[in-house]
């Protein structure tokens, strides 16, 4: 457990992490092909437990993007196997800490066994309320917004909505994670400075954090420093500093 002081006010309710750098970690440590991803899988557990200890309500991690399907087939197959083993390994932890496990993404791209495993894990943890761990699999932010618009288009076609009724609020109600708080902190490890189509709608006002640290090396101490930084930032949501200060 980290000893870094945490600001008492305005803690993040929803942290999202782009877990980048597994392949580079493997190459840097002369590991066999794919071993960096295994190290990355192992790095998730302490971060989940630390977020729970810090009072974070939602942790969303980017495990496999819509674009990752274009990677070499051997790597895709490995990642699918690791996702399956991750779910099996997470279940005892979800039960121990009463964490709800959820998945977002285009499940039609996944094999039926993995889809069934995901649905079973969601059903068995649906009643837990200490924290929610969301794993994004076959997910893309543009896909997410498009599927929300498709739902609304179907309602317009059926006469349940007029085109003029479609607005940002309705789209927000139909994207993934609509029932959870928007992202407060979006973290990307691995030294890249982009959000790579991750939670585009939900991160509209997220505070962004980038680190050179490769995901397998990312730990609680560095996360705590980011949380401390988050607590010191002024989140205006379009208002002026004076308005925010007067409201607080």
Tab-separated table of C-alpha atoms in Angstrom:
chain	number	residue	atom	x	y	z
A	1	UNK	CA	0.000	0.000	0.000
A	2	UNK	CA	1.287	3.448	-0.911
A	3	UNK	CA	2.038	6.078	1.739
A	4	UNK	CA	1.534	8.996	-0.643
A	5	UNK	CA	-0.936	11.462	0.943
A	6	UNK	CA	-4.280	11.651	-0.782
A	7	UNK	CA	-6.213	14.925	-0.975
A	8	UNK	CA	-9.319	14.665	1.215
A	9	UNK	CA	-11.567	16.579	-1.181
A	10	UNK	CA	-12.793	15.772	-4.671
A	11	UNK	CA	-11.460	12.213	-5.094
A	12	UNK	CA	-11.935	10.654	-8.538
A	13	UNK	CA	-15.048	8.491	-8.769
A	14	UNK	CA	-14.183	6.955	-12.140
A	15	UNK	CA	-10.658	6.181	-13.332
A	16	UNK	CA	-10.052	4.846	-16.844
A	17	UNK	CA	-6.702	3.367	-17.875
A	18	UNK	CA	-5.231	2.641	-21.300
A	19	UNK	CA	-2.850	-0.167	-20.341
A	20	UNK	CA	-0.141	0.409	-22.942
A	21	UNK	CA	3.423	-0.850	-23.205
A	22	UNK	CA	3.214	-4.624	-22.721
A	23	UNK	CA	5.037	-5.510	-25.953
A	24	UNK	CA	7.771	-2.959	-25.327
A	25	UNK	CA	8.165	-4.266	-21.779
A	26	UNK	CA	8.629	-7.774	-23.138
A	27	UNK	CA	11.239	-6.646	-25.666
A	28	UNK	CA	13.093	-4.547	-23.088
A	29	UNK	CA	13.342	-7.566	-20.772
A	30	UNK	CA	14.145	-10.045	-23.568
A	31	UNK	CA	11.025	-12.062	-22.827
A	32	UNK	CA	9.451	-14.553	-25.166
A	33	UNK	CA	6.830	-13.275	-27.597
A	34	UNK	CA	3.619	-12.491	-25.754
A	35	UNK	CA	5.179	-12.629	-22.288
A	36	UNK	CA	4.834	-8.860	-21.921
A	37	UNK	CA	1.060	-9.259	-22.135
A	38	UNK	CA	1.192	-11.851	-19.362
A	39	UNK	CA	3.125	-9.408	-17.174
A	40	UNK	CA	0.522	-6.769	-18.022
A	41	UNK	CA	-2.301	-9.066	-16.930
A	42	UNK	CA	-0.584	-9.590	-13.577
A	43	UNK	CA	-0.193	-5.833	-13.087
A	44	UNK	CA	-3.959	-5.295	-13.007
A	45	UNK	CA	-4.700	-6.978	-9.669
A	46	UNK	CA	-2.821	-4.565	-7.348
A	47	UNK	CA	-4.267	-1.560	-9.191
A	48	UNK	CA	-7.814	-2.877	-8.726
A	49	UNK	CA	-7.263	-3.415	-5.013
A	50	UNK	CA	-5.594	-0.036	-4.604
A	51	UNK	CA	-8.446	1.797	-6.337
A	52	UNK	CA	-10.867	0.053	-3.995
A	53	UNK	CA	-8.826	1.137	-0.981
A	54	UNK	CA	-8.774	4.730	-2.241
A	55	UNK	CA	-12.556	4.869	-2.578
A	56	UNK	CA	-12.701	4.845	-6.371
A	57	UNK	CA	-16.166	3.719	-7.462
A	58	UNK	CA	-15.404	2.705	-11.065
A	59	UNK	CA	-12.203	1.482	-12.705
A	60	UNK	CA	-12.382	0.945	-16.473
A	61	UNK	CA	-9.432	-0.650	-18.259
A	62	UNK	CA	-8.801	-0.911	-22.005
A	63	UNK	CA	-7.939	-4.565	-22.590
A	64	UNK	CA	-8.561	-4.956	-26.331
A	65	UNK	CA	-9.643	-2.287	-28.789
A	66	UNK	CA	-11.670	-2.471	-31.983
A	67	UNK	CA	-8.450	-1.729	-33.855
A	68	UNK	CA	-6.507	-4.520	-32.118
A	69	UNK	CA	-8.235	-7.071	-34.345
A	70	UNK	CA	-5.769	-5.950	-37.040
A	71	UNK	CA	-2.787	-7.244	-35.049
A	72	UNK	CA	-1.026	-10.505	-36.022
A	73	UNK	CA	-3.366	-13.451	-35.509
A	74	UNK	CA	-1.025	-15.176	-33.063
A	75	UNK	CA	-1.062	-12.107	-30.818
A	76	UNK	CA	-4.849	-11.776	-31.081
A	77	UNK	CA	-5.255	-15.444	-30.111
A	78	UNK	CA	-2.952	-14.950	-27.125
A	79	UNK	CA	-4.849	-11.868	-25.985
A	80	UNK	CA	-8.155	-13.734	-26.197
A	81	UNK	CA	-6.732	-16.543	-24.054
A	82	UNK	CA	-5.402	-14.016	-21.551
A	83	UNK	CA	-8.781	-12.295	-21.383
A	84	UNK	CA	-10.414	-15.625	-20.604
A	85	UNK	CA	-7.892	-16.432	-17.886
A	86	UNK	CA	-8.216	-12.892	-16.496
A	87	UNK	CA	-11.948	-13.380	-16.006
A	88	UNK	CA	-11.401	-16.715	-14.238
A	89	UNK	CA	-8.710	-15.194	-12.030
A	90	UNK	CA	-10.716	-12.070	-11.213
A	91	UNK	CA	-13.811	-13.886	-9.958
A	92	UNK	CA	-12.401	-14.870	-6.531
A	93	UNK	CA	-11.184	-11.283	-6.084
A	94	UNK	CA	-14.584	-9.894	-7.093
A	95	UNK	CA	-16.256	-12.113	-4.517
A	96	UNK	CA	-13.728	-11.321	-1.798
A	97	UNK	CA	-13.960	-7.549	-2.222
A	98	UNK	CA	-17.566	-7.373	-3.469
A	99	UNK	CA	-16.599	-5.765	-6.771
A	100	UNK	CA	-18.976	-5.803	-9.702
A	101	UNK	CA	-17.427	-6.986	-12.965
A	102	UNK	CA	-18.690	-5.594	-16.270
A	103	UNK	CA	-17.634	-5.635	-19.896
A	104	UNK	CA	-18.118	-3.154	-22.707
A	105	UNK	CA	-17.505	-3.538	-26.419
A	106	UNK	CA	-18.781	-5.283	-29.525
A	107	UNK	CA	-19.335	-8.814	-28.239
A	108	UNK	CA	-20.402	-10.075	-31.657
A	109	UNK	CA	-16.702	-10.171	-32.580
A	110	UNK	CA	-15.887	-12.580	-29.735
A	111	UNK	CA	-16.255	-16.354	-29.728
A	112	UNK	CA	-19.330	-17.808	-28.058
A	113	UNK	CA	-17.416	-19.350	-25.149
A	114	UNK	CA	-15.856	-16.021	-24.190
A	115	UNK	CA	-19.205	-14.257	-24.526
A	116	UNK	CA	-20.814	-16.823	-22.225
A	117	UNK	CA	-17.994	-16.486	-19.691
A	118	UNK	CA	-18.382	-12.705	-19.672
A	119	UNK	CA	-22.149	-12.882	-19.203
A	120	UNK	CA	-21.797	-15.408	-16.382
A	121	UNK	CA	-19.242	-13.211	-14.566
A	122	UNK	CA	-21.509	-10.188	-14.897
A	123	UNK	CA	-24.511	-12.079	-13.569
A	124	UNK	CA	-22.641	-13.521	-10.584
A	125	UNK	CA	-21.235	-10.130	-9.502
A	126	UNK	CA	-24.192	-7.894	-10.406
A	127	UNK	CA	-25.226	-7.440	-6.753
A	128	UNK	CA	-21.811	-6.239	-5.532
A	129	UNK	CA	-21.583	-2.508	-4.798
A	130	UNK	CA	-18.150	-1.733	-3.318
A	131	UNK	CA	-16.681	-0.883	-6.712
A	132	UNK	CA	-17.211	-1.663	-10.390
A	133	UNK	CA	-14.404	-3.030	-12.552
A	134	UNK	CA	-15.125	-2.521	-16.244
A	135	UNK	CA	-13.047	-4.348	-18.857
A	136	UNK	CA	-13.274	-2.966	-22.396
A	137	UNK	CA	-12.985	-5.788	-24.936
A	138	UNK	CA	-13.384	-5.241	-28.694
A	139	UNK	CA	-14.269	-1.676	-27.760
A	140	UNK	CA	-13.956	1.623	-29.603
A	141	UNK	CA	-15.347	5.010	-28.660
A	142	UNK	CA	-16.562	5.710	-32.179
A	143	UNK	CA	-18.354	2.344	-32.270
A	144	UNK	CA	-19.905	3.181	-28.905
A	145	UNK	CA	-21.348	6.496	-30.089
A	146	UNK	CA	-22.495	4.931	-33.376
A	147	UNK	CA	-24.374	2.119	-31.638
A	148	UNK	CA	-26.065	4.653	-29.352
A	149	UNK	CA	-27.181	6.632	-32.400
A	150	UNK	CA	-28.445	3.454	-34.049
A	151	UNK	CA	-30.652	2.754	-31.037
A	152	UNK	CA	-32.111	6.244	-31.268
A	153	UNK	CA	-32.545	5.935	-35.048
A	154	UNK	CA	-34.599	2.783	-34.502
A	155	UNK	CA	-36.847	4.684	-32.089
A	156	UNK	CA	-37.270	7.461	-34.650
A	157	UNK	CA	-38.117	4.875	-37.318
A	158	UNK	CA	-40.773	3.371	-35.046
A	159	UNK	CA	-42.255	6.784	-34.360
A	160	UNK	CA	-41.244	6.690	-30.691
A	161	UNK	CA	-39.007	9.733	-31.135
A	162	UNK	CA	-38.957	12.717	-33.459
A	163	UNK	CA	-35.595	13.575	-35.057
A	164	UNK	CA	-35.671	16.860	-33.184
A	165	UNK	CA	-35.851	14.923	-29.890
A	166	UNK	CA	-32.380	13.469	-30.385
A	167	UNK	CA	-29.893	15.442	-28.308
A	168	UNK	CA	-26.759	14.987	-26.235
A	169	UNK	CA	-28.713	13.818	-23.213
A	170	UNK	CA	-30.369	11.006	-25.159
A	171	UNK	CA	-27.067	9.904	-26.672
A	172	UNK	CA	-25.525	9.924	-23.195
A	173	UNK	CA	-28.303	7.619	-22.003
A	174	UNK	CA	-27.484	5.071	-24.726
A	175	UNK	CA	-23.696	4.854	-24.749
A	176	UNK	CA	-21.940	2.172	-22.745
A	177	UNK	CA	-21.703	2.852	-18.997
A	178	UNK	CA	-24.624	5.293	-19.147
A	179	UNK	CA	-25.586	4.288	-15.606
A	180	UNK	CA	-22.136	5.054	-14.163
A	181	UNK	CA	-20.316	8.334	-13.461
A	182	UNK	CA	-18.435	9.897	-16.358
A	183	UNK	CA	-14.669	9.428	-16.376
A	184	UNK	CA	-12.840	11.762	-13.971
A	185	UNK	CA	-9.288	10.613	-14.701
A	186	UNK	CA	-8.042	9.036	-17.918
A	187	UNK	CA	-4.559	7.548	-17.628
A	188	UNK	CA	-2.375	6.248	-20.441
A	189	UNK	CA	0.814	4.372	-19.678
A	190	UNK	CA	3.610	3.595	-22.116
A	191	UNK	CA	4.669	7.052	-23.246
A	192	UNK	CA	2.095	7.674	-25.966
A	193	UNK	CA	0.088	10.917	-25.908
A	194	UNK	CA	-3.287	10.012	-27.365
A	195	UNK	CA	-6.490	8.420	-26.117
A	196	UNK	CA	-6.809	5.970	-29.034
A	197	UNK	CA	-10.594	5.909	-29.417
A	198	UNK	CA	-11.214	5.056	-25.751
A	199	UNK	CA	-14.387	6.258	-23.997
A	200	UNK	CA	-14.644	9.334	-26.210
A	201	UNK	CA	-18.087	10.363	-24.979
A	202	UNK	CA	-17.599	9.442	-21.334
A	203	UNK	CA	-14.244	11.251	-21.122
A	204	UNK	CA	-15.416	14.604	-22.462
A	205	UNK	CA	-14.339	16.356	-19.239
A	206	UNK	CA	-11.814	13.849	-17.932
A	207	UNK	CA	-8.479	15.009	-16.558
A	208	UNK	CA	-5.773	13.434	-18.710
A	209	UNK	CA	-2.633	11.807	-17.341
A	210	UNK	CA	0.210	10.387	-19.444
A	211	UNK	CA	3.249	8.516	-18.173
A	212	UNK	CA	6.348	7.010	-19.765
A	213	UNK	CA	5.988	4.019	-17.434
A	214	UNK	CA	5.141	0.815	-19.284
A	215	UNK	CA	1.971	-0.819	-18.000
A	216	UNK	CA	3.617	-3.838	-16.297
A	217	UNK	CA	5.709	-1.378	-14.248
A	218	UNK	CA	2.802	0.909	-13.326
A	219	UNK	CA	2.051	0.693	-9.622
A	220	UNK	CA	0.171	2.153	-6.688
A	221	UNK	CA	2.735	4.851	-5.865
A	222	UNK	CA	2.523	6.397	-9.313
A	223	UNK	CA	-1.253	6.127	-9.299
A	224	UNK	CA	-1.365	7.918	-5.948
A	225	UNK	CA	0.721	10.791	-7.306
A	226	UNK	CA	-1.767	11.162	-10.157
A	227	UNK	CA	-4.709	11.075	-7.747
A	228	UNK	CA	-3.006	13.757	-5.667
A	229	UNK	CA	-2.490	15.860	-8.796
A	230	UNK	CA	-6.136	15.304	-9.734
A	231	UNK	CA	-7.226	16.652	-6.346
A	232	UNK	CA	-5.254	19.844	-6.963
A	233	UNK	CA	-6.735	20.545	-10.387
A	234	UNK	CA	-9.631	22.945	-10.833
A	235	UNK	CA	-12.416	21.315	-12.815
A	236	UNK	CA	-14.516	24.093	-14.309
A	237	UNK	CA	-16.797	22.238	-16.750
A	238	UNK	CA	-17.098	25.361	-18.893
A	239	UNK	CA	-17.515	27.796	-15.990
A	240	UNK	CA	-15.070	30.444	-14.843
A	241	UNK	CA	-12.702	29.982	-11.919
A	242	UNK	CA	-14.683	32.584	-10.001
A	243	UNK	CA	-17.919	30.664	-10.457
A	244	UNK	CA	-16.327	27.415	-9.309
A	245	UNK	CA	-14.770	29.064	-6.272
A	246	UNK	CA	-18.039	30.746	-5.290
A	247	UNK	CA	-19.933	27.463	-5.602
A	248	UNK	CA	-17.384	25.622	-3.474
